[in-house]
Short mmCIF file of C-alpha atoms in Angstrom, two decimals:
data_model
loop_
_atom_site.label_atom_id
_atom_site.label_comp_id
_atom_site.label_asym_id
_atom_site.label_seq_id
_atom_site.Cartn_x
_atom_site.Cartn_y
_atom_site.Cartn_z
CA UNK A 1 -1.55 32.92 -12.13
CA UNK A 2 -1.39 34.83 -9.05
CA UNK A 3 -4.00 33.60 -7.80
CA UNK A 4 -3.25 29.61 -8.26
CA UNK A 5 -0.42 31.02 -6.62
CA UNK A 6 -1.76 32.36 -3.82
CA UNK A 7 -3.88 29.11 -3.39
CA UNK A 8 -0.72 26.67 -3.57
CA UNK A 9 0.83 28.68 -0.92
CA UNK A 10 -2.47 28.71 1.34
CA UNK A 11 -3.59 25.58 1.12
CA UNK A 12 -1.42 22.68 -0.86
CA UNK A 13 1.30 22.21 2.46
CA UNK A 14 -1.89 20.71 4.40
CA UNK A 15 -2.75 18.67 1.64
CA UNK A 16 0.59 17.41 1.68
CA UNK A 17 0.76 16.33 5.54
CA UNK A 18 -3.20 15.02 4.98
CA UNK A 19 -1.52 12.62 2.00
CA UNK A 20 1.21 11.70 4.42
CA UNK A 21 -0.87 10.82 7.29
CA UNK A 22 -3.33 8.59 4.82
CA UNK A 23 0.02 7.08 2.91
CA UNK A 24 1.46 6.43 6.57
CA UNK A 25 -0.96 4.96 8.58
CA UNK A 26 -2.56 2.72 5.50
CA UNK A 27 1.12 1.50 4.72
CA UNK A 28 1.94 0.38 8.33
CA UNK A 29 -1.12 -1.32 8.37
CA UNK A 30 0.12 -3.08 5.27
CA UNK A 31 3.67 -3.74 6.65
CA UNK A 32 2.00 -5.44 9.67
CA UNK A 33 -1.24 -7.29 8.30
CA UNK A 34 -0.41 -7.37 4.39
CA UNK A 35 3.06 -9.16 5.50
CA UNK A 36 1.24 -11.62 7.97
CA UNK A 37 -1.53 -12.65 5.67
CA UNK A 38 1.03 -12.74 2.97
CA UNK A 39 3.24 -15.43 4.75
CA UNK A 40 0.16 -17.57 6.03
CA UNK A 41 -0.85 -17.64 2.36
CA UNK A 42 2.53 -18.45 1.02
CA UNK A 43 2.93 -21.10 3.87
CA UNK A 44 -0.44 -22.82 3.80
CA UNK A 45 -0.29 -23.54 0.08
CA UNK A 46 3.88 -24.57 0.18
CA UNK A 47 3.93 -28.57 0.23
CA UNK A 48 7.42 -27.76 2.20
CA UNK A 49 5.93 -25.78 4.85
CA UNK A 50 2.46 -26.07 6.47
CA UNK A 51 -0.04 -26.78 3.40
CA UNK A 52 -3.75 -26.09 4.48
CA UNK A 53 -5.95 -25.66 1.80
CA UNK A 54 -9.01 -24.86 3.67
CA UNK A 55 -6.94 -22.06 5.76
CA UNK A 56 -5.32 -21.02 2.37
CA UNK A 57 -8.31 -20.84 0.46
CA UNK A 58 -10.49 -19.20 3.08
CA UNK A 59 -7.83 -16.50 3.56
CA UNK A 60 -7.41 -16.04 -0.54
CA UNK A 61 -11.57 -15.60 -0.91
CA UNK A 62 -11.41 -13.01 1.61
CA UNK A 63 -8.31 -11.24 -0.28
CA UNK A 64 -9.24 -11.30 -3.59
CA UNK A 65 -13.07 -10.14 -1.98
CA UNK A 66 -11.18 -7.05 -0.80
CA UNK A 67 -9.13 -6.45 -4.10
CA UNK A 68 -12.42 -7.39 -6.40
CA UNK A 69 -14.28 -3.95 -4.87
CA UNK A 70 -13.49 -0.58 -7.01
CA UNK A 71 -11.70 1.68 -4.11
CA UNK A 72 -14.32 4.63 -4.33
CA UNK A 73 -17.28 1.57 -3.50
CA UNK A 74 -15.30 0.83 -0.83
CA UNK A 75 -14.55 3.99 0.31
CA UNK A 76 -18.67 4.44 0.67
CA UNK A 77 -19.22 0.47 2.11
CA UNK A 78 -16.66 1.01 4.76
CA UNK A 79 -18.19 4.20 6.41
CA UNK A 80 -20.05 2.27 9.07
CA UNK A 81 -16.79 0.95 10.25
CA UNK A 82 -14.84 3.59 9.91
CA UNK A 83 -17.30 5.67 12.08
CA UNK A 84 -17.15 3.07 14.31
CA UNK A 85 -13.22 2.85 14.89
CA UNK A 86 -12.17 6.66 14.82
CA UNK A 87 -15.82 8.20 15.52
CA UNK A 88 -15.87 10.01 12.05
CA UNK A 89 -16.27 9.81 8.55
CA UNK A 90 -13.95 13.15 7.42
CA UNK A 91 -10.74 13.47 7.30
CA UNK A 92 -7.12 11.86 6.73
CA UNK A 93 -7.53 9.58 9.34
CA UNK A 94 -11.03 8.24 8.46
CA UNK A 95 -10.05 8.34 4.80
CA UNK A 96 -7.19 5.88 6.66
CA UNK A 97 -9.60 3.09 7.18
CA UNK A 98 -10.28 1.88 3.69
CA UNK A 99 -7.27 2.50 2.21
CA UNK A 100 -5.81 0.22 4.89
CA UNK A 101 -8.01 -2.12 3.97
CA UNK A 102 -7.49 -1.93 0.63
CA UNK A 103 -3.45 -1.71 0.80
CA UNK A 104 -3.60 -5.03 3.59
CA UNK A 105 -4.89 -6.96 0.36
CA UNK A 106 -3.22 -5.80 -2.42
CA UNK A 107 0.80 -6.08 -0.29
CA UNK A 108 -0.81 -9.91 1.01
CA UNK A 109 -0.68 -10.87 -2.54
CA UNK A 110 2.26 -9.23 -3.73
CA UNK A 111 4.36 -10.41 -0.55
CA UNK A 112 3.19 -14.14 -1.22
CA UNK A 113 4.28 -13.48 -4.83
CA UNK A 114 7.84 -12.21 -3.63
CA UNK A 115 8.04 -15.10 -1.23
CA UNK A 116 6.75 -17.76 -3.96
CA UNK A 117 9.76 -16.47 -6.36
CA UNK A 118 12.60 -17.44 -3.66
CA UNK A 119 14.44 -21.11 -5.37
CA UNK A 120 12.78 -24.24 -3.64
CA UNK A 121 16.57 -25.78 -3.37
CA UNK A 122 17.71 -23.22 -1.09
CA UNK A 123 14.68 -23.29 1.36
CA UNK A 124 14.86 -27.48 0.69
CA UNK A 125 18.38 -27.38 1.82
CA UNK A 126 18.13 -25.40 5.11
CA UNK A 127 15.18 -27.97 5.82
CA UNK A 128 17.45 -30.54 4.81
CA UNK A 129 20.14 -29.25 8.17
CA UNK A 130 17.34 -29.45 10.61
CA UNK A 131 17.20 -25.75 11.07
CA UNK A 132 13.74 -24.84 12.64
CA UNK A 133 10.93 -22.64 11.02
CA UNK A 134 11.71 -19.48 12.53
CA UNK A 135 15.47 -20.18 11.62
CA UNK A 136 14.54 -20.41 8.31
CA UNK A 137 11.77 -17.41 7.68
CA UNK A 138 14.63 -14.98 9.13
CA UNK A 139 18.14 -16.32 7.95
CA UNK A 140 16.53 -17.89 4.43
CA UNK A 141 12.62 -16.76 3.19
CA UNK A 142 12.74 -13.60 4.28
CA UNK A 143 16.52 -12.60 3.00
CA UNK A 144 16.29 -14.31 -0.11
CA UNK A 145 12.54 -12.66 -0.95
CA UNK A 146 13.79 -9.09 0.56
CA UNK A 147 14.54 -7.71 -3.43
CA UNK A 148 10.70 -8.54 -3.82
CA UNK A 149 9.53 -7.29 -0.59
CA UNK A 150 11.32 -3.78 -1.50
CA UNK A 151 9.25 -4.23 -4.96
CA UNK A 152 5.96 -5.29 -3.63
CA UNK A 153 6.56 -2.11 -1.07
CA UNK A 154 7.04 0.12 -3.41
CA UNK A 155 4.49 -1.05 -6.18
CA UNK A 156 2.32 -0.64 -2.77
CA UNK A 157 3.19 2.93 -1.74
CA UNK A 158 2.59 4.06 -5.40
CA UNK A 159 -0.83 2.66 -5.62
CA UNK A 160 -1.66 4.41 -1.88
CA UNK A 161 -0.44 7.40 -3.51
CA UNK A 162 -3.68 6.81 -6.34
CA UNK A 163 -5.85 5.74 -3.79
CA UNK A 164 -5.51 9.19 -1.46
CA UNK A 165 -5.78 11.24 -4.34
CA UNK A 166 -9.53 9.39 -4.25
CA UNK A 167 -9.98 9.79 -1.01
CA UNK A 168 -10.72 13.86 -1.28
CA UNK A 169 -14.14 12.44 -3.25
CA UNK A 170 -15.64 11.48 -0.01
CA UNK A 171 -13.90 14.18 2.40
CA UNK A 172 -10.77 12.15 3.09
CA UNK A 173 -8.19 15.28 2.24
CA UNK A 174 -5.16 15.49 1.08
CA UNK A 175 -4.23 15.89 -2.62
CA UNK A 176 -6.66 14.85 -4.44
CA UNK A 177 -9.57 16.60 -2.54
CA UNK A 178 -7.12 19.94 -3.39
CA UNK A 179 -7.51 19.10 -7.27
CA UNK A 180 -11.02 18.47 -6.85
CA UNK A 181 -11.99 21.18 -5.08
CA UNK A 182 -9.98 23.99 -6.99
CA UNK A 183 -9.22 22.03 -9.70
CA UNK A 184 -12.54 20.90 -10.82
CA UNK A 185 -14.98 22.34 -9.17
CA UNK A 186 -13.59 25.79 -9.29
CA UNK A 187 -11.92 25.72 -12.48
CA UNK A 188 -8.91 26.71 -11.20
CA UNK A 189 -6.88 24.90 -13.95
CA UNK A 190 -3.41 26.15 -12.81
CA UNK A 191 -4.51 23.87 -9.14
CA UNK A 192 -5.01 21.06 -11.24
CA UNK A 193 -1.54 20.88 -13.31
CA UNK A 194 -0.18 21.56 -10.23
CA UNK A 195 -1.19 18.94 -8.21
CA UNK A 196 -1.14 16.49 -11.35
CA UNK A 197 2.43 17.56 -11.51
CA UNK A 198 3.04 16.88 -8.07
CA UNK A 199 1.48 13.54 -7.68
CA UNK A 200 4.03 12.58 -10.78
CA UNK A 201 6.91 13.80 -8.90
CA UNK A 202 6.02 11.77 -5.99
CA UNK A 203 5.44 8.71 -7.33
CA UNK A 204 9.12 8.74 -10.01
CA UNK A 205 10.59 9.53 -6.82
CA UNK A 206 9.15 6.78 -4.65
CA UNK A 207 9.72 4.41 -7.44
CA UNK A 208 13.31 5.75 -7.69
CA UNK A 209 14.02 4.71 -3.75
CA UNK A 210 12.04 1.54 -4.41
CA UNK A 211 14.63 0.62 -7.24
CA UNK A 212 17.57 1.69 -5.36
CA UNK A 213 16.69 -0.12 -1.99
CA UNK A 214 15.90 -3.59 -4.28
CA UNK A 215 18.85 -3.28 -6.04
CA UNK A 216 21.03 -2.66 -2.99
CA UNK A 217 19.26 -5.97 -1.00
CA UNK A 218 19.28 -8.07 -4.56
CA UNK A 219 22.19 -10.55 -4.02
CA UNK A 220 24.78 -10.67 -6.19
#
């Protein structure tokens, strides 16, 4: 016990800022990218927007591409690339690469979900006043799709969470590389629970903002 113990205190605080750095970066890339692709997807195949099907369906092979490889493939298939962009393969921030990728994909889909869900009446009636497209994504899409946004977010950040815990198989830090490497590989079975434990507290308690943040933004 002591010395799980002594091992939590050593090491588990810089697996904790490793997870945050992978959750952080890969989640902004989401915000920026996943949202973007999401709303050219959900506008290119709306008949009240801007319907392109070639655009739309060009954009969907290359999403559901991304989303169709296991994470730990593309954790391997990515390492050209990721050597390439932050000149090394180790680490939180290389481990940052594919889970961007991976996150950018999964949020596109769920944020063209959340904006498919908001009523075609209200978005046909601001159409209907003359307001203009950016009028509308701000004041209408966007505030009437925000409960789903929080959800998609969430549902997002929860699945990152998985994904880092991965990300220790090929060097990548964090969490999961401190269950592997005690846990697993040492047999330090105390490491494992611990972390295990951990990873559950995390994710009830980002699911318990996610709720809270939705419900406060879901109009009444």
């Amino acid at each position: 016990m002591d010395s799980t113990w002594d091992i939590l205190q050593l090491e588990l605080p810089s697996a904790i800022w490793e997870t945050l750095i992978m959750i952080g970066i890969s989640l902004a890339a989401s915000l920026v990218f996943g949202l973007l692709i999401g709303l050219i997807l959900y506008l290119s195949s709306s008949p009240l927007f801007f319907p392109r099907r070639t655009l739309n369906a060009v954009m969907g092979v290359l999403v559901n591409v991304i989303r169709s490889v296991p994470f730990v493939i593309l954790l391997v298939l990515l390492i050209p690339l990721t050597k390439l962009i932050v000149n090394t393969t180790i680490g939180p921030v290389a481990a940052s690469v594919p889970l961007a990728f991976a996150s950018v994909a999964f949020f596109a889909r769920l944020v063209e979900g959340a904006f498919s869900e908001v009523d075609k009446g209200v978005l046909e009636a601001a159409i209907a006043t003359g307001a203009g497209l950016g009028l509308i994504l701000r004041k209408v899409l966007f505030v009437e799709a925000m409960p789903g946004l929080i959800r998609a977010t969430t549902v997002t950040v929860i699945s990152l969470i998985g994904y880092s815990a991965m990300a220790g198989l090929v060097g990548g830090g964090g969490i999961g590389d401190l269950a592997i490497q005690y846990g697993y590989y040492r047999y330090e079975t105390g490491v494992m629970i611990a972390t295990v434990l951990l990873l559950i507290v995390i994710v009830q308690g980002a699911q318990f903002v996610g709720d809270w943040c939705a419900r406060v933004f879901t109009r009444k």
